[in-house]
Amino acid sequence: MTITGFESTGQTAGENVLPPRQATAAEDLDAELRALEDGIAATAPTSPAPAREKADEQATGPVRGRPLWRAPAWQDVLVIAGFLVVAFLVTAPLWLNLDHELRDDPQDQAFFEWMLAHGARVLTDGVYPFFSDRMNYPDGVNMMANTSALAVSLPLTPVTLLFGPHVAFNVFLTAALALTGASWYLVLSRRLVTSRLAAWVGALFCTFAPSMVSHAGGHPNIVSQFLVPLIIWRTLDLRVPGRAVRNGLVLGGLLIWQAFINLEILFMTAVGLGVFCVVLALVRRKRHRGEALAFLRGLSVAAATAVAVLAYPLAVQFFGPQSYQGLSEYVRSFGTDLGSFTAYSSHSVAGADTPLTLAQNPSEQNAFFGWGLVILFFGLILWLRRSAAVLTLGGLALLFAAMSLGTRVTLNGVDTGVPGIWAFLHHLPVLNSAVPTRWAMAIAPVVGIVLALGCQRAADLARTQPHTRGPIRVAMITAVAMALVPLVPIHLSTVPMKPVPEFVTSGAWRQYVDDDHTVVTLPLPDSSYPDPLRWSAYTGQDMRIAGAYALLPTQNPLDPADRTAAFQPPWRPTSGLITSVRQGNPSPAVTEARHEMTLADLRYWKAGVVVLTPQTRDIEMLRAMSELLGFRPTWTGGVWMWDVRNLVDDPDAVITTAGDS
């Protein structure tokens, strides 16, 4: 059974005989795979006419395939275990050094550790899941607008409580890769192709493509794609008549599940499936008119189910407190460099020693397929061109590539001045919240499916034409090896993690922080200083902090209408001054107005204590804050600490003198 389960001309792939290769028409790839799935290897020439008639008879019947829930054979178990081993090899540095963090994206690792703590708190304390004031107090954080991954953080609660959010993050990331590989393999081997080897090759690439390994460096929610192949399978099965309710409910459940892992991946999957299904429906419209109606009925049930459950969470995301209206223009300009499609990722063996110049950062290497795979992919499209399904997949890959180029096409770091199609799309609702370069990620599953179909065709030819078996196998193995071996991933890079200070681990902070007070860190947490998020996560979010590293609506007094997202908390005079000092700028003279602004900020944050850990330019920040508060801090538990409760709680308190420097 192929990806569509039907012929590109509109016939169900249900023949019981294998048509001779010379008689292959547009539908023969599907017919060959269907016949092999039924376990019949016919080598005698047959007329295509009877097969065509049988296909017509089966067109309105259920699509036959090996059920995913069937007990796996030992080969399946071996392959699935192999995915787990490879996932552990990629993430090994995190497991071997539990005091390390990801080198390329430590801020997102700290962010997801905080999210895992939030999920545990939802179950243990019954807190509201879609919003939290444990970070960015008093404004809080919209959890639905910040990829809270509740569908993962809730099940991982036992791990988070027993071993801490840092270990839970490692489990999240490793399991995401392993489960994605297993899911792709099962769907490919039992629903799309018949060769286990072909399914393994396709699943291996879908799971460990350069873009997947790149995002494994900090975005476990993005590499958690184990539901994508299931959504594809269940969407295509909507065309089976008489099962609209069952198929629709199953698909609706998968959509809801994925929505609470990552909406971006769900949106890309929906776009790809939408284009694919529309094209194939047009191809099949004359021969199977009733099929489209069955599909639409099932889709209506799935949509109604998903909308009923997701209406409220999505309303919170787009219209609730701390919601935003699209990403900033800067982020929406992140496009894939055209030269990166034939380059090699810094996370692959072929590009490990190559400086990163064709991506915004190490986590956004979303293309990087290399010349070998690009040539093989288009070669397979040409070889399998008689299948409308394969041609549609090739068109999807080109569409996603074009969308990923961003607003202006860049080639090897040079702006060509040519506008990309994203320039006409990024202002639209929903699309204005997408990062254009990530559309290149959607190419990887397309490539993986085509690789599986290509390997299946080679296996078919080797079986039906014994005299060419040797050359066919050598040619296919050589081509696949030349394309994929350079893309073999290397393990993720880590660096020593700054330990959570004793002030936090000992619980000393509790005497300063309660329901009426927060911890204010210097500087406030942002993309360059996410450590306070990890402190809060360590305490199970009992410790509430001011500031945040999260997507928050821009609060620009010069443009109040600007509601685009920013990756930092709103600017305040005190936090802005400390950030400026940390960046190397001189501390301005402290005036009475500065004292008043500092006191107003502390009261806004409901600060109980201000803390500073040893870090770059810590002495300069210590002096600046001491002058702003009028007294010097106390060193305790690995932090400099200013107890500011008297200033915050007493409405008549004022700061009159600067501390000694």
XYZ file of C-alpha atoms in Angstrom:
661
model
C 0.000 0.000 0.000
C 1.397 3.373 -0.931
C 1.125 6.728 0.732
C -2.292 7.282 -0.793
C -3.617 3.756 -0.775
C -4.935 4.439 -4.251
C -3.648 4.801 -7.761
C -2.730 8.163 -9.151
C -5.384 7.697 -11.833
C -8.127 7.193 -9.307
C -8.053 3.451 -8.690
C -7.666 1.622 -5.409
C -4.406 -0.234 -5.232
C -5.937 -3.608 -4.761
C -4.709 -5.873 -7.599
C -3.892 -9.462 -6.735
C -1.367 -9.872 -9.526
C 1.799 -8.002 -10.321
C 1.538 -6.315 -13.734
C 4.556 -6.666 -15.994
C 6.914 -3.741 -15.739
C 6.585 -2.914 -19.418
C 2.833 -2.455 -18.960
C 3.224 0.020 -16.084
C 0.850 2.945 -16.328
C 0.376 5.878 -14.009
C -1.030 3.626 -11.313
C 1.397 0.709 -11.430
C 3.592 1.744 -8.498
C 0.582 1.485 -6.242
C -0.515 -1.774 -7.863
C 2.893 -3.376 -7.400
C 3.124 -2.408 -3.732
C -0.458 -3.533 -3.108
C 0.263 -6.940 -4.664
C 3.421 -7.376 -2.602
C 1.515 -6.442 0.535
C -0.919 -9.249 -0.170
C 2.024 -11.617 -0.323
C 1.611 -12.544 -3.976
C 4.653 -12.429 -6.215
C 3.388 -13.011 -9.697
C 5.999 -12.974 -12.399
C 3.976 -14.150 -15.383
C 2.830 -11.426 -17.781
C -0.795 -10.467 -17.310
C -3.086 -8.067 -19.007
C -3.615 -4.839 -17.099
C -7.309 -4.820 -17.937
C -8.475 -7.421 -15.360
C -6.433 -5.729 -12.684
C -8.055 -2.450 -13.550
C -11.497 -3.988 -13.267
C -10.686 -5.514 -9.874
C -9.399 -2.163 -8.686
C -12.683 -0.570 -9.636
C -14.582 -3.169 -7.643
C -12.485 -2.460 -4.554
C -12.540 1.302 -4.873
C -15.491 1.703 -2.551
C -14.324 -0.864 -0.012
C -12.090 -0.370 3.009
C -8.418 0.248 2.407
C -6.628 -2.926 3.415
C -3.412 -2.656 5.371
C -1.536 -4.255 8.209
C -2.896 -2.721 11.426
C -0.437 -0.725 13.492
C -1.609 -2.423 16.667
C -0.640 -5.895 15.399
C 2.047 -7.541 17.518
C 5.419 -6.493 16.058
C 7.746 -9.101 14.595
C 11.249 -9.449 15.940
C 12.518 -7.344 13.047
C 10.189 -4.527 14.071
C 11.332 -4.724 17.677
C 14.953 -4.586 16.555
C 14.341 -1.526 14.387
C 12.421 0.314 17.114
C 15.143 -0.491 19.645
C 17.638 0.860 17.124
C 15.855 4.213 17.065
C 16.090 4.369 20.850
C 19.818 3.606 20.708
C 20.456 6.311 18.105
C 18.398 8.789 20.131
C 20.566 8.027 23.172
C 23.739 8.420 21.098
C 22.630 11.854 19.868
C 21.701 13.022 23.377
C 24.471 11.103 25.194
C 26.370 14.198 26.455
C 23.271 15.280 28.371
C 23.016 11.894 30.073
C 26.709 11.420 30.746
C 27.028 14.902 32.252
C 23.939 15.806 34.233
C 25.646 19.027 35.309
C 25.834 20.175 31.668
C 23.418 22.044 29.444
C 23.041 22.383 25.686
C 25.729 24.587 24.206
C 23.767 26.019 21.285
C 20.464 26.850 22.965
C 20.710 26.858 26.779
C 17.980 29.474 27.085
C 15.364 27.210 25.498
C 16.487 24.285 27.614
C 15.921 26.382 30.753
C 12.576 27.495 29.312
C 11.368 23.923 28.773
C 12.594 22.837 32.188
C 10.385 25.599 33.584
C 7.492 24.360 31.423
C 7.970 20.813 32.711
C 7.757 22.154 36.261
C 4.563 23.965 35.291
C 3.012 20.738 34.007
C 3.854 18.985 37.253
C 2.368 21.870 39.231
C -0.860 21.622 37.239
C -1.321 18.053 38.468
C 0.002 18.435 41.995
C -1.501 21.832 42.881
C -4.370 22.011 40.405
C -3.249 25.367 39.010
C -4.724 26.852 35.849
C -2.822 25.266 32.931
C -3.088 28.030 30.316
C -1.615 30.957 32.249
C 0.989 31.420 34.970
C 2.279 34.282 37.125
C 5.266 32.275 38.382
C 7.337 34.134 35.789
C 7.129 37.726 34.557
C 5.228 38.814 37.637
C 2.840 40.622 37.813
C 1.892 40.392 34.120
C 2.438 36.650 33.874
C 2.868 34.404 30.837
C 0.293 33.073 28.396
C 1.137 29.367 28.366
C -0.810 28.570 25.196
C 1.098 31.267 23.320
C 4.408 29.856 24.575
C 4.455 26.195 23.491
C 3.863 24.905 26.990
C 3.818 21.298 25.662
C 1.194 20.273 28.209
C 0.649 16.972 26.377
C 4.206 16.054 27.364
C 4.761 17.897 30.646
C 1.680 16.362 32.268
C 2.625 12.708 31.557
C 6.215 13.427 32.620
C 5.107 14.717 36.033
C 6.377 11.611 37.909
C 9.825 12.027 36.326
C 9.849 15.759 37.092
C 8.890 15.210 40.727
C 11.273 12.309 41.323
C 14.348 13.444 39.411
C 13.819 17.141 38.756
C 13.030 19.129 35.607
C 16.611 18.893 34.307
C 16.424 15.097 34.006
C 12.835 15.336 32.776
C 14.081 17.520 29.920
C 16.571 14.815 28.922
C 13.785 12.232 28.949
C 11.566 14.564 26.913
C 14.202 15.093 24.233
C 15.413 11.500 23.967
C 11.922 10.006 23.972
C 10.778 12.543 21.363
C 13.390 11.300 18.897
C 12.899 7.606 19.656
C 9.092 7.743 19.486
C 9.159 9.762 16.275
C 11.372 7.146 14.632
C 9.191 4.265 15.838
C 6.009 5.998 14.671
C 7.367 6.740 11.210
C 8.649 3.191 10.841
C 5.341 1.590 11.850
C 3.250 3.799 9.574
C 5.630 3.419 6.632
C 6.038 -0.331 7.003
C 2.395 -1.162 7.682
C 0.483 1.427 5.691
C 2.676 2.931 2.975
C 5.260 0.387 1.792
C 5.834 -3.336 2.256
C 9.606 -3.525 2.625
C 10.830 -3.159 6.192
C 14.172 -1.938 4.860
C 12.473 0.766 2.786
C 10.415 1.824 5.805
C 13.537 1.908 7.974
C 15.419 4.137 5.524
C 12.502 6.563 5.268
C 11.865 6.647 9.018
C 15.558 7.081 9.780
C 15.713 10.209 7.664
C 12.400 11.621 8.936
C 13.696 11.283 12.495
C 17.348 12.281 12.211
C 17.259 14.712 9.304
C 19.585 17.711 9.755
C 16.666 19.925 10.741
C 15.539 17.464 13.419
C 18.989 17.143 14.986
C 19.386 20.912 14.784
C 16.186 21.526 16.740
C 17.098 18.774 19.184
C 19.642 21.306 20.393
C 16.931 23.130 22.340
C 13.442 22.510 20.949
C 12.169 19.110 22.127
C 8.616 20.129 21.313
C 9.530 20.554 17.648
C 11.268 17.176 17.364
C 8.284 15.509 19.071
C 6.774 14.534 15.729
C 5.572 11.048 16.620
C 1.980 12.064 15.903
C 2.700 13.421 12.414
C 2.781 10.037 10.619
C -0.334 8.966 12.527
C -2.145 12.147 11.460
C -1.125 11.529 7.849
C -2.370 7.944 7.981
C -5.687 8.785 9.624
C -6.308 11.741 7.298
C -5.878 9.597 4.201
C -8.156 6.941 5.705
C -10.999 9.469 5.922
C -11.894 8.534 2.347
C -13.072 5.067 3.453
C -16.898 5.153 3.203
C -19.094 4.197 6.111
C -16.576 5.089 8.816
C -16.878 8.851 8.989
C -17.629 9.030 12.704
C -14.947 6.588 13.853
C -12.234 7.901 11.555
C -13.159 11.500 12.296
C -13.041 11.000 16.048
C -9.662 9.267 15.870
C -8.190 12.023 13.705
C -9.731 14.708 15.907
C -8.101 13.156 18.970
C -4.697 13.152 17.268
C -5.098 16.796 16.265
C -5.952 17.776 19.835
C -2.984 15.843 21.185
C -0.590 17.479 18.731
C -2.017 20.936 19.465
C -0.812 20.587 23.053
C 2.682 19.606 21.909
C 3.390 22.110 19.153
C 0.920 24.022 17.007
C 3.570 25.045 14.476
C 4.215 21.428 13.452
C 0.464 20.785 13.350
C -0.079 23.775 11.067
C 2.666 22.679 8.656
C 1.261 19.157 8.583
C -2.223 20.499 7.868
C -0.975 22.649 4.986
C 0.939 19.758 3.434
C -1.937 17.307 3.807
C -4.410 19.870 2.519
C -2.477 20.460 -0.693
C -1.836 16.739 -1.159
C -5.458 15.725 -0.676
C -6.821 18.450 -2.960
C -4.478 17.456 -5.796
C -5.230 13.750 -5.471
C -8.962 14.438 -5.202
C -8.794 16.272 -8.532
C -6.886 13.385 -10.099
C -9.494 10.899 -8.860
C -12.597 13.002 -9.333
C -13.999 11.198 -12.397
C -13.662 7.592 -11.264
C -14.453 7.855 -7.537
C -16.889 10.660 -6.932
C -18.249 9.193 -3.693
C -14.817 9.061 -2.119
C -14.569 12.846 -1.772
C -17.909 12.924 0.031
C -16.764 10.252 2.499
C -13.557 12.196 3.085
C -15.435 15.429 3.753
C -17.783 13.711 6.177
C -14.903 12.288 8.175
C -13.079 15.603 8.038
C -16.163 17.389 9.371
C -16.304 15.046 12.357
C -12.567 15.541 13.014
C -12.873 19.326 12.733
C -15.910 19.459 15.004
C -14.153 17.310 17.606
C -10.982 19.379 17.520
C -12.814 22.720 17.595
C -14.978 21.637 20.519
C -11.929 20.851 22.640
C -9.501 23.482 21.366
C -11.838 26.476 21.088
C -11.203 27.691 24.624
C -7.412 27.074 24.734
C -6.993 28.787 21.357
C -9.148 31.699 22.513
C -6.789 32.093 25.465
C -3.796 31.909 23.135
C -4.964 34.559 20.697
C -7.177 36.779 22.859
C -6.349 35.980 26.484
C -4.052 37.847 28.875
C -0.520 38.364 27.584
C -1.525 37.252 24.095
C 0.230 38.825 21.139
C -0.483 39.448 17.467
C 2.259 37.822 15.456
C 6.009 37.784 15.741
C 8.177 40.840 15.253
C 9.146 41.918 11.740
C 12.710 40.894 12.572
C 11.780 37.264 13.281
C 9.387 37.141 10.342
C 12.338 37.957 8.095
C 14.226 34.803 9.113
C 14.529 32.995 5.800
C 16.381 29.914 4.631
C 19.474 30.716 2.621
C 19.119 29.162 -0.832
C 22.668 27.884 -0.562
C 21.853 25.893 2.580
C 19.817 23.306 0.669
C 22.967 21.764 -0.785
C 25.225 22.471 2.218
C 25.848 20.248 5.240
C 24.696 20.970 8.769
C 27.167 21.587 11.565
C 25.354 18.733 13.346
C 26.279 16.183 10.624
C 29.581 14.393 10.045
C 30.138 16.176 6.738
C 29.653 19.656 8.168
C 30.932 19.294 11.717
C 34.055 21.350 11.011
C 32.352 23.909 8.771
C 31.626 27.384 10.197
C 27.924 28.154 10.393
C 27.236 30.963 7.941
C 23.993 29.939 6.211
C 21.571 29.918 9.181
C 20.440 32.410 11.811
C 21.710 30.182 14.622
C 22.711 26.522 15.179
C 19.149 25.512 16.082
C 17.660 26.805 12.826
C 19.554 24.673 10.305
C 16.306 23.687 8.668
C 17.535 22.614 5.216
C 21.160 21.428 4.774
C 20.336 18.327 2.732
C 23.616 18.238 0.800
C 24.116 17.793 -2.942
C 23.868 14.001 -2.767
C 20.390 13.925 -1.260
C 19.086 16.754 -3.465
C 20.164 14.851 -6.580
C 18.779 11.556 -5.262
C 15.450 13.124 -4.309
C 14.798 14.633 -7.724
C 16.121 11.477 -9.359
C 13.538 9.433 -7.459
C 10.792 11.888 -8.382
C 11.764 11.445 -12.042
C 11.938 7.661 -11.690
C 8.531 7.440 -10.000
C 6.966 10.194 -12.088
C 4.099 7.972 -13.279
C 2.597 8.249 -9.801
C 0.590 11.400 -9.200
C 1.167 10.929 -5.474
C 4.931 11.086 -5.897
C 4.731 14.080 -8.219
C 2.544 15.844 -5.659
C 5.110 15.126 -2.955
C 7.785 16.663 -5.150
C 5.614 19.731 -5.650
C 5.069 19.993 -1.892
C 8.814 19.947 -1.287
C 9.260 22.828 -3.736
C 6.372 24.752 -2.159
C 7.790 24.387 1.352
C 11.245 25.358 0.108
C 9.865 28.506 -1.536
C 7.941 29.479 1.604
C 11.020 28.969 3.769
C 13.081 31.504 1.808
C 11.446 34.343 3.711
C 10.612 37.809 2.502
C 13.789 38.193 0.399
C 15.807 35.454 -1.269
C 19.347 35.100 0.051
C 22.059 33.068 -1.689
C 25.206 32.207 0.254
C 24.652 35.139 2.580
C 24.033 37.683 -0.178
C 20.640 39.350 -0.512
C 19.609 38.856 -4.142
C 16.924 41.522 -3.922
C 14.346 39.032 -5.178
C 11.220 38.956 -2.980
C 10.126 35.573 -1.722
C 6.504 34.435 -1.677
C 6.594 34.862 2.104
C 6.707 38.625 1.517
C 3.058 38.379 0.451
C 1.994 36.008 3.225
C 3.667 36.970 6.500
C 1.166 39.730 7.338
C -1.777 37.313 7.320
C -3.233 36.132 10.646
C -1.684 32.898 11.950
C 1.050 33.103 9.296
C 2.380 36.181 11.077
C 3.239 33.903 13.998
C 5.290 31.485 11.879
C 9.053 31.594 11.432
C 9.511 31.268 7.651
C 12.764 29.322 7.702
C 11.035 26.504 9.589
C 8.931 25.665 6.550
C 12.071 23.916 5.302
C 11.601 21.450 8.157
C 8.446 20.180 6.464
C 10.547 18.993 3.523
C 12.209 16.266 5.615
C 9.105 14.035 5.947
C 8.432 14.448 2.229
C 11.979 13.343 1.443
C 11.693 10.437 3.878
C 8.484 9.168 2.260
C 9.960 9.441 -1.246
C 13.086 7.594 -0.061
C 10.878 4.800 1.264
C 8.920 4.596 -1.991
C 12.127 4.608 -4.018
C 13.655 1.799 -1.980
C 10.367 -0.111 -2.310
C 10.440 0.236 -6.104
C 14.021 -1.011 -6.180
C 13.024 -3.993 -4.057
C 10.125 -4.724 -6.408
C 12.357 -4.653 -9.461
C 14.941 -6.869 -7.797
C 12.213 -9.399 -6.989
C 10.428 -9.426 -10.326
C 13.541 -9.181 -12.512
C 16.065 -11.611 -11.016
C 18.576 -11.127 -13.810
C 19.009 -7.453 -12.825
C 18.823 -7.986 -9.072
C 22.532 -7.409 -8.419
C 22.928 -4.151 -10.370
C 19.672 -2.757 -8.966
C 20.692 -3.414 -5.370
C 24.181 -2.036 -5.873
C 22.851 1.097 -7.564
C 20.229 1.797 -4.892
C 22.500 1.073 -1.942
C 25.243 3.241 -3.433
C 22.886 6.141 -4.160
C 21.273 6.055 -0.699
C 24.630 5.720 1.047
C 26.185 8.627 -0.883
C 23.187 10.798 -0.004
C 22.690 9.855 3.651
C 26.091 8.934 5.078
C 27.334 12.569 5.013
C 24.184 13.491 6.970
C 24.839 11.062 9.828
C 24.270 13.152 12.983
C 26.901 13.800 15.598
C 25.990 14.027 19.262
C 24.722 17.270 20.727
C 27.295 19.615 22.230
C 27.035 20.599 25.874
C 28.815 22.945 28.270
C 28.996 23.018 32.076
C 25.844 24.455 33.555
C 25.896 27.126 36.213
C 24.651 25.348 39.324
C 21.512 26.499 41.089
C 22.846 28.646 43.953
C 22.653 27.394 47.517
C 20.400 30.342 48.305
C 17.771 28.520 46.213
C 18.589 24.874 46.933
C 18.714 25.392 50.700
C 15.330 27.098 50.750
C 16.801 30.309 52.186
C 14.789 32.297 49.653
C 11.530 31.251 51.351
C 11.950 33.721 54.211
C 11.812 36.593 51.696
C 9.277 35.310 49.127
C 5.628 34.514 49.712
C 2.323 35.177 47.979
C 3.004 38.891 48.283
C 6.664 38.977 47.225
C 8.885 37.850 44.356
C 12.569 37.341 43.614
C 14.116 39.981 41.370
C 17.336 38.851 39.715
C 20.083 40.989 38.218
C 19.677 41.111 35.346
C 16.091 40.052 34.836
C 15.926 36.747 32.940
C 16.125 36.987 29.169
C 17.684 35.076 26.266
C 21.197 35.846 27.501
C 20.481 35.065 31.161
C 17.878 32.291 31.563
C 19.265 30.899 34.837
C 16.423 32.237 37.044
C 13.950 30.087 35.080
C 15.887 27.014 36.164
C 15.877 28.225 39.790
C 12.101 28.602 39.702
C 11.721 25.169 38.078
C 13.963 23.650 40.749
C 11.577 24.864 43.451
C 8.540 23.476 41.631
C 7.674 27.080 40.750
C 7.098 27.924 44.388
C 9.608 30.703 43.799
C 7.953 33.417 41.764
C 10.277 35.596 39.686
C 10.068 38.949 37.964
C 10.969 39.074 34.293
C 10.930 36.218 31.833
C 12.428 34.543 28.820
C 9.193 33.957 26.920
C 7.087 35.329 24.091
C 5.343 38.368 25.528
C 3.430 41.226 23.898
C 5.549 44.264 23.172
C 4.759 47.141 25.512
C 6.177 50.113 23.673
C 4.930 53.434 25.086
C 5.873 55.087 21.786
C 3.608 52.669 19.897
C 0.819 51.370 22.169
C -0.856 49.628 19.214
C 2.140 47.334 18.716
C 1.112 43.898 20.023
C 3.775 41.823 18.311
C 5.740 39.358 20.405
C 9.043 40.084 22.097
C 11.416 37.523 23.620
C 11.891 39.563 26.766
C 9.878 41.204 29.542
C 8.633 44.772 29.191
C 11.259 47.439 29.695
C 11.462 49.053 33.115
C 13.888 51.829 34.125
C 15.757 49.695 36.661
C 16.025 46.539 34.550
C 17.039 48.625 31.553
C 19.821 50.314 33.513
C 21.190 47.017 34.853
C 21.100 45.468 31.366
C 22.986 48.445 30.003
C 25.658 48.088 32.682
C 25.941 44.358 31.972
C 26.513 45.131 28.301
C 29.521 47.236 29.234
C 28.054 50.715 29.318
C 28.943 53.069 32.194
C 26.473 53.467 35.018
C 24.693 56.824 34.875
C 24.672 59.196 37.797
C 22.076 58.204 40.388
C 19.657 61.045 41.005
C 16.577 61.470 43.125
C 14.491 60.643 40.050
C 16.447 57.395 39.646
C 15.704 56.484 43.263
C 12.012 57.080 42.705
C 11.950 54.991 39.524
C 13.791 52.148 41.261
C 11.338 52.170 44.143
C 8.404 52.205 41.712
C 9.876 49.217 39.845
C 10.414 47.211 43.026
C 6.839 47.839 44.082
C 5.585 46.947 40.608
C 7.409 43.601 40.844
C 6.416 43.195 44.530
C 10.048 42.438 45.211
C 10.956 40.706 48.440
C 14.622 40.271 47.616
C 17.018 41.312 44.849
C 19.804 38.833 44.069
C 22.950 38.864 41.954
C 25.077 35.802 41.165
C 28.738 35.857 40.109
C 28.798 36.523 36.356
C 30.184 38.856 33.733
C 30.401 42.460 35.047
C 28.875 41.440 38.368
C 30.879 44.029 40.335
C 29.626 46.834 38.103
C 26.029 45.672 38.509
C 26.520 45.339 42.274
C 27.739 48.913 42.545
C 24.935 50.247 40.355
C 22.201 48.477 42.332
C 23.721 49.480 45.675
C 23.637 53.116 44.601
C 20.062 52.768 43.394
C 18.907 51.218 46.688
C 21.059 53.203 49.080
C 22.655 50.211 50.822
C 25.020 47.347 50.053
C 24.014 43.674 49.740
C 24.749 40.672 51.902
C 26.671 37.684 50.548
C 24.817 34.493 51.417
C 24.232 31.121 49.745
C 26.292 31.992 46.680
C 24.457 35.250 45.889
C 24.598 38.926 46.760
C 21.248 39.745 48.300
C 19.358 42.954 48.987
C 16.374 42.557 51.307
C 13.942 45.186 50.016
C 10.736 44.186 51.821
C 10.737 47.294 54.001
C 10.993 49.530 50.946
C 8.248 47.690 49.083
C 5.802 47.137 51.947
C 5.995 50.598 53.521
C 4.103 53.062 51.292
C 5.919 55.957 52.960
C 9.415 54.529 52.472
C 11.832 56.490 50.288
C 15.396 55.999 49.089
C 17.418 58.973 50.153
C 21.091 58.080 49.938
C 23.275 55.963 47.687
C 25.334 53.146 49.143
C 29.123 53.240 49.217
C 30.813 52.047 46.083
